[in-house]
Amino acid sequence: FPVTIAVLVQKINHLYFELKSYRMKHTFLFIFLFTIISATKAQILIESHNNAVESFNKAILLLEQKNFQAAFPLFAATIASDSTFRAAYVHVTQAAFESRQTDVARLCLEKGITVFSDDDEIIYYLAKIYQLERKYQQAIDTYSMAIEYAKVNGEEFPIVYDYYAGRGTCYLIQKQFEKALTDFDYSIKLDDTKSAVYNNRGQALYQLKRHNEACQSWQKARDLGDNNAETYIKKLCLKTI
């Protein structure tokens, strides 16, 4: 590519000196500079993307080896080299959760939602980071944003149930039990196989004094393999259900 630019410069230089009129030379010089700047920018973009691909591929190998600590900075480097590299935003969240490096992941994802402003999945990952950092109101607001875009983009995407479950969990922590229950119910409507959602739903119901329904929800969680639900059943449910 640099050779191509050099040849282009040589040819344009030759043509420039063949022109007679000052105005023609002035116009030609402007076109010449614009061409060189555009070609240089294109070269920089290609090099940045190639660097991003290289970092990303190394990070994926480390992720497969469960070396999350080493993979995380490479995903961040991928985003720094090419902010439009969508897959890096998806994987940086996983690496951040496993390595607990949420501060850099948050910055990456905050950048990501400015690039992919209507991408409910990337917005959801940012909400998960806020939740992990115990910034529950920010998490609620960001989950809500993801939910609104999912209504437009389609709720058949398999993780959309967790948009509601995540927001519901934040509501539960903030003792907004009615809102939490509404989200857990809708999460189950989207995917009724997640034991943790039934477990949290049981907690919301119990706080709302709907004890029998809470016990039924915990039983469902237990049936789906949630061992924590057994503790609630033994401690809080008065009879076998």
Short mmCIF file of C-alpha atoms in Angstrom, two decimals:
data_model
loop_
_atom_site.label_atom_id
_atom_site.label_comp_id
_atom_site.label_asym_id
_atom_site.label_seq_id
_atom_site.Cartn_x
_atom_site.Cartn_y
_atom_site.Cartn_z
CA PHE A 1 0.00 0.00 0.00
CA PRO A 2 2.79 2.57 0.75
CA VAL A 3 4.30 1.74 -2.68
CA THR A 4 0.96 2.53 -4.28
CA ILE A 5 0.89 5.94 -2.60
CA ALA A 6 4.48 6.64 -3.72
CA VAL A 7 3.62 5.83 -7.33
CA LEU A 8 0.52 8.01 -7.06
CA VAL A 9 2.56 10.92 -5.74
CA GLN A 10 5.06 10.56 -8.57
CA LYS A 11 2.37 10.58 -11.26
CA ILE A 12 0.51 13.52 -9.74
CA ASN A 13 3.75 15.48 -9.41
CA HIS A 14 4.45 14.92 -13.11
CA LEU A 15 0.97 16.06 -14.10
CA TYR A 16 1.19 19.12 -11.88
CA PHE A 17 4.22 20.51 -13.72
CA GLU A 18 2.53 19.95 -17.08
CA LEU A 19 -0.33 22.27 -16.12
CA LYS A 20 -0.02 25.86 -17.39
CA SER A 21 -2.67 27.80 -15.49
CA TYR A 22 -2.15 28.89 -11.86
CA ARG A 23 -5.83 28.23 -11.13
CA MET A 24 -5.57 24.76 -12.58
CA LYS A 25 -2.44 24.12 -10.52
CA HIS A 26 -4.16 25.42 -7.37
CA THR A 27 -7.20 23.15 -7.93
CA PHE A 28 -4.99 20.23 -8.80
CA LEU A 29 -2.89 20.74 -5.68
CA PHE A 30 -6.03 20.71 -3.53
CA ILE A 31 -7.19 17.43 -5.12
CA PHE A 32 -3.70 16.02 -4.71
CA LEU A 33 -3.56 16.80 -0.98
CA PHE A 34 -7.07 15.46 -0.44
CA THR A 35 -6.13 12.21 -2.20
CA ILE A 36 -2.98 11.73 -0.16
CA ILE A 37 -4.74 12.46 3.15
CA SER A 38 -7.56 10.06 2.28
CA ALA A 39 -5.12 7.33 1.26
CA THR A 40 -3.08 7.81 4.45
CA LYS A 41 -6.20 7.63 6.62
CA ALA A 42 -7.28 4.47 4.82
CA GLN A 43 -3.87 2.93 5.45
CA ILE A 44 -4.04 3.82 9.17
CA LEU A 45 -7.54 2.30 9.43
CA ILE A 46 -6.37 -0.92 7.78
CA GLU A 47 -3.38 -1.16 10.11
CA SER A 48 -5.57 -0.46 13.16
CA HIS A 49 -8.05 -3.13 12.12
CA ASN A 50 -5.26 -5.64 11.51
CA ASN A 51 -3.88 -4.91 14.99
CA ALA A 52 -7.38 -5.38 16.42
CA VAL A 53 -7.78 -8.74 14.68
CA GLU A 54 -4.41 -9.91 15.95
CA SER A 55 -5.21 -8.91 19.56
CA PHE A 56 -8.67 -10.44 19.36
CA ASN A 57 -7.43 -13.80 18.05
CA LYS A 58 -4.82 -14.03 20.83
CA ALA A 59 -7.47 -13.14 23.42
CA ILE A 60 -9.86 -15.81 22.15
CA LEU A 61 -7.17 -18.48 22.52
CA LEU A 62 -6.53 -17.34 26.09
CA LEU A 63 -10.27 -17.32 26.79
CA GLU A 64 -10.55 -20.91 25.57
CA GLN A 65 -7.74 -21.78 28.00
CA LYS A 66 -9.70 -19.97 30.75
CA ASN A 67 -6.83 -17.53 31.21
CA PHE A 68 -9.20 -14.63 31.74
CA GLN A 69 -6.64 -12.39 33.43
CA ALA A 70 -4.42 -12.43 30.33
CA ALA A 71 -7.31 -12.33 27.83
CA PHE A 72 -8.95 -9.24 29.28
CA PRO A 73 -6.32 -6.60 28.33
CA LEU A 74 -6.14 -8.02 24.80
CA PHE A 75 -9.89 -7.57 24.33
CA ALA A 76 -9.51 -4.02 25.64
CA ALA A 77 -6.62 -3.47 23.20
CA THR A 78 -8.82 -4.74 20.37
CA ILE A 79 -11.44 -2.10 21.18
CA ALA A 80 -8.77 0.59 21.47
CA SER A 81 -7.46 -0.29 18.01
CA ASP A 82 -10.88 -0.60 16.38
CA SER A 83 -13.94 0.63 18.26
CA THR A 84 -16.26 -0.97 15.66
CA PHE A 85 -15.02 -4.51 16.47
CA ARG A 86 -18.31 -5.68 17.95
CA ALA A 87 -17.27 -9.18 19.03
CA ALA A 88 -14.66 -7.70 21.36
CA TYR A 89 -17.37 -5.98 23.42
CA VAL A 90 -19.18 -9.28 23.88
CA HIS A 91 -16.11 -11.16 25.08
CA VAL A 92 -14.64 -8.37 27.20
CA THR A 93 -17.64 -8.73 29.51
CA GLN A 94 -17.02 -12.44 30.07
CA ALA A 95 -13.33 -11.82 30.74
CA ALA A 96 -14.20 -8.97 33.11
CA PHE A 97 -16.61 -11.11 35.13
CA GLU A 98 -14.07 -13.88 35.54
CA SER A 99 -11.11 -11.60 36.30
CA ARG A 100 -13.12 -8.95 38.21
CA GLN A 101 -11.62 -6.15 36.10
CA THR A 102 -14.87 -4.25 35.85
CA ASP A 103 -13.50 -0.71 35.73
CA VAL A 104 -11.83 -1.06 32.32
CA ALA A 105 -14.70 -3.21 31.02
CA ARG A 106 -17.15 -0.48 32.01
CA LEU A 107 -15.15 2.12 30.08
CA CYS A 108 -15.02 -0.18 27.04
CA LEU A 109 -18.77 -0.84 27.12
CA GLU A 110 -19.64 2.80 27.73
CA LYS A 111 -17.68 3.49 24.57
CA GLY A 112 -19.41 0.57 22.86
CA ILE A 113 -22.93 1.91 23.34
CA THR A 114 -21.91 5.15 21.62
CA VAL A 115 -20.78 3.13 18.60
CA PHE A 116 -23.65 0.61 18.68
CA SER A 117 -26.30 2.87 20.15
CA ASP A 118 -29.29 0.58 19.47
CA ASP A 119 -27.55 -2.73 20.24
CA ASP A 120 -29.51 -4.19 23.16
CA GLU A 121 -26.94 -6.93 23.82
CA ILE A 122 -24.02 -4.54 24.36
CA ILE A 123 -26.23 -2.25 26.48
CA TYR A 124 -27.20 -5.32 28.54
CA TYR A 125 -23.53 -6.18 29.17
CA LEU A 126 -22.95 -2.67 30.48
CA ALA A 127 -25.92 -3.11 32.82
CA LYS A 128 -24.37 -6.37 34.11
CA ILE A 129 -21.13 -4.52 34.86
CA TYR A 130 -23.01 -1.79 36.76
CA GLN A 131 -24.82 -4.50 38.73
CA LEU A 132 -21.54 -6.24 39.55
CA GLU A 133 -20.19 -2.90 40.78
CA ARG A 134 -23.33 -2.49 42.95
CA LYS A 135 -24.41 0.60 41.04
CA TYR A 136 -27.96 -0.65 41.12
CA GLN A 137 -29.82 2.42 39.88
CA GLN A 138 -27.47 2.77 36.93
CA ALA A 139 -27.92 -0.91 36.27
CA ILE A 140 -31.72 -0.56 36.36
CA ASP A 141 -31.63 2.37 33.96
CA THR A 142 -29.30 0.53 31.58
CA TYR A 143 -31.30 -2.72 31.72
CA SER A 144 -34.37 -0.62 30.91
CA MET A 145 -32.61 0.81 27.88
CA ALA A 146 -31.67 -2.68 26.70
CA ILE A 147 -35.27 -3.84 27.21
CA GLU A 148 -36.64 -0.98 25.10
CA TYR A 149 -34.29 -1.75 22.22
CA ALA A 150 -35.03 -5.47 22.52
CA LYS A 151 -38.71 -4.72 21.97
CA VAL A 152 -37.71 -3.20 18.63
CA ASN A 153 -34.91 -5.61 17.70
CA GLY A 154 -36.80 -8.74 18.77
CA GLU A 155 -37.19 -10.56 22.08
CA GLU A 156 -36.45 -13.98 20.56
CA PHE A 157 -32.73 -13.44 21.26
CA PRO A 158 -31.96 -16.12 23.88
CA ILE A 159 -30.51 -13.86 26.60
CA VAL A 160 -33.33 -11.28 26.63
CA TYR A 161 -34.92 -13.13 29.57
CA ASP A 162 -31.89 -12.01 31.62
CA TYR A 163 -32.49 -8.34 30.79
CA TYR A 164 -35.64 -8.65 32.90
CA ALA A 165 -34.12 -11.04 35.44
CA GLY A 166 -31.14 -8.72 35.96
CA ARG A 167 -33.33 -5.65 36.41
CA GLY A 168 -35.61 -7.65 38.68
CA THR A 169 -32.66 -8.63 40.87
CA CYS A 170 -31.66 -4.97 41.20
CA TYR A 171 -35.23 -4.07 42.14
CA LEU A 172 -35.19 -6.89 44.70
CA ILE A 173 -31.98 -5.55 46.28
CA GLN A 174 -33.56 -2.09 46.42
CA LYS A 175 -36.67 -3.60 48.07
CA GLN A 176 -38.95 -2.66 45.17
CA PHE A 177 -40.66 -6.03 45.37
CA GLU A 178 -43.64 -5.43 43.07
CA LYS A 179 -41.40 -4.23 40.27
CA ALA A 180 -39.06 -7.15 40.88
CA LEU A 181 -41.93 -9.63 40.67
CA THR A 182 -43.18 -8.13 37.41
CA ASP A 183 -39.74 -8.51 35.86
CA PHE A 184 -39.27 -12.07 37.13
CA ASP A 185 -42.67 -13.06 35.76
CA TYR A 186 -41.84 -11.67 32.33
CA SER A 187 -38.40 -13.28 32.42
CA ILE A 188 -40.07 -16.66 33.03
CA LYS A 189 -42.47 -15.98 30.17
CA LEU A 190 -39.46 -15.63 27.87
CA ASP A 191 -37.56 -18.61 29.32
CA ASP A 192 -39.06 -20.85 32.01
CA THR A 193 -35.96 -23.03 32.53
CA LYS A 194 -33.81 -20.76 34.72
CA SER A 195 -33.80 -21.83 38.36
CA ALA A 196 -32.24 -18.59 39.67
CA VAL A 197 -35.18 -16.57 38.35
CA TYR A 198 -37.67 -18.77 40.23
CA ASN A 199 -35.51 -18.50 43.35
CA ASN A 200 -35.45 -14.69 43.22
CA ARG A 201 -39.14 -14.62 42.32
CA GLY A 202 -39.81 -16.61 45.50
CA GLN A 203 -37.96 -14.01 47.55
CA ALA A 204 -40.01 -11.19 46.04
CA LEU A 205 -43.27 -13.07 46.68
CA TYR A 206 -42.29 -13.82 50.27
CA GLN A 207 -41.54 -10.15 50.94
CA LEU A 208 -44.98 -9.33 49.53
CA LYS A 209 -46.51 -11.74 52.11
CA ARG A 210 -47.55 -14.18 49.37
CA HIS A 211 -45.95 -17.08 51.18
CA ASN A 212 -47.65 -20.01 49.47
CA GLU A 213 -46.73 -18.68 46.03
CA ALA A 214 -43.19 -18.06 47.24
CA CYS A 215 -42.87 -21.67 48.34
CA GLN A 216 -44.21 -22.89 44.99
CA SER A 217 -41.65 -20.75 43.20
CA TRP A 218 -38.84 -22.13 45.36
CA GLN A 219 -40.03 -25.66 44.71
CA LYS A 220 -39.80 -24.99 40.97
CA ALA A 221 -36.29 -23.60 41.46
CA ARG A 222 -35.33 -26.73 43.40
CA ASP A 223 -36.78 -28.96 40.70
CA LEU A 224 -34.59 -27.12 38.19
CA GLY A 225 -31.49 -27.79 40.28
CA ASP A 226 -31.13 -24.72 42.51
CA ASN A 227 -29.77 -26.00 45.83
CA ASN A 228 -30.27 -22.63 47.54
CA ALA A 229 -34.02 -23.00 47.10
CA GLU A 230 -33.99 -26.03 49.39
CA THR A 231 -32.74 -23.81 52.22
CA TYR A 232 -35.67 -21.40 51.78
CA ILE A 233 -38.15 -24.26 51.63
CA LYS A 234 -36.90 -25.85 54.85
CA LYS A 235 -36.65 -22.56 56.69
CA LEU A 236 -39.71 -20.65 55.49
CA CYS A 237 -42.24 -23.07 54.10
CA LEU A 238 -44.45 -24.53 56.80
CA LYS A 239 -45.58 -27.62 54.95
CA THR A 240 -44.45 -29.84 52.16
CA ILE A 241 -45.63 -28.55 48.80
#
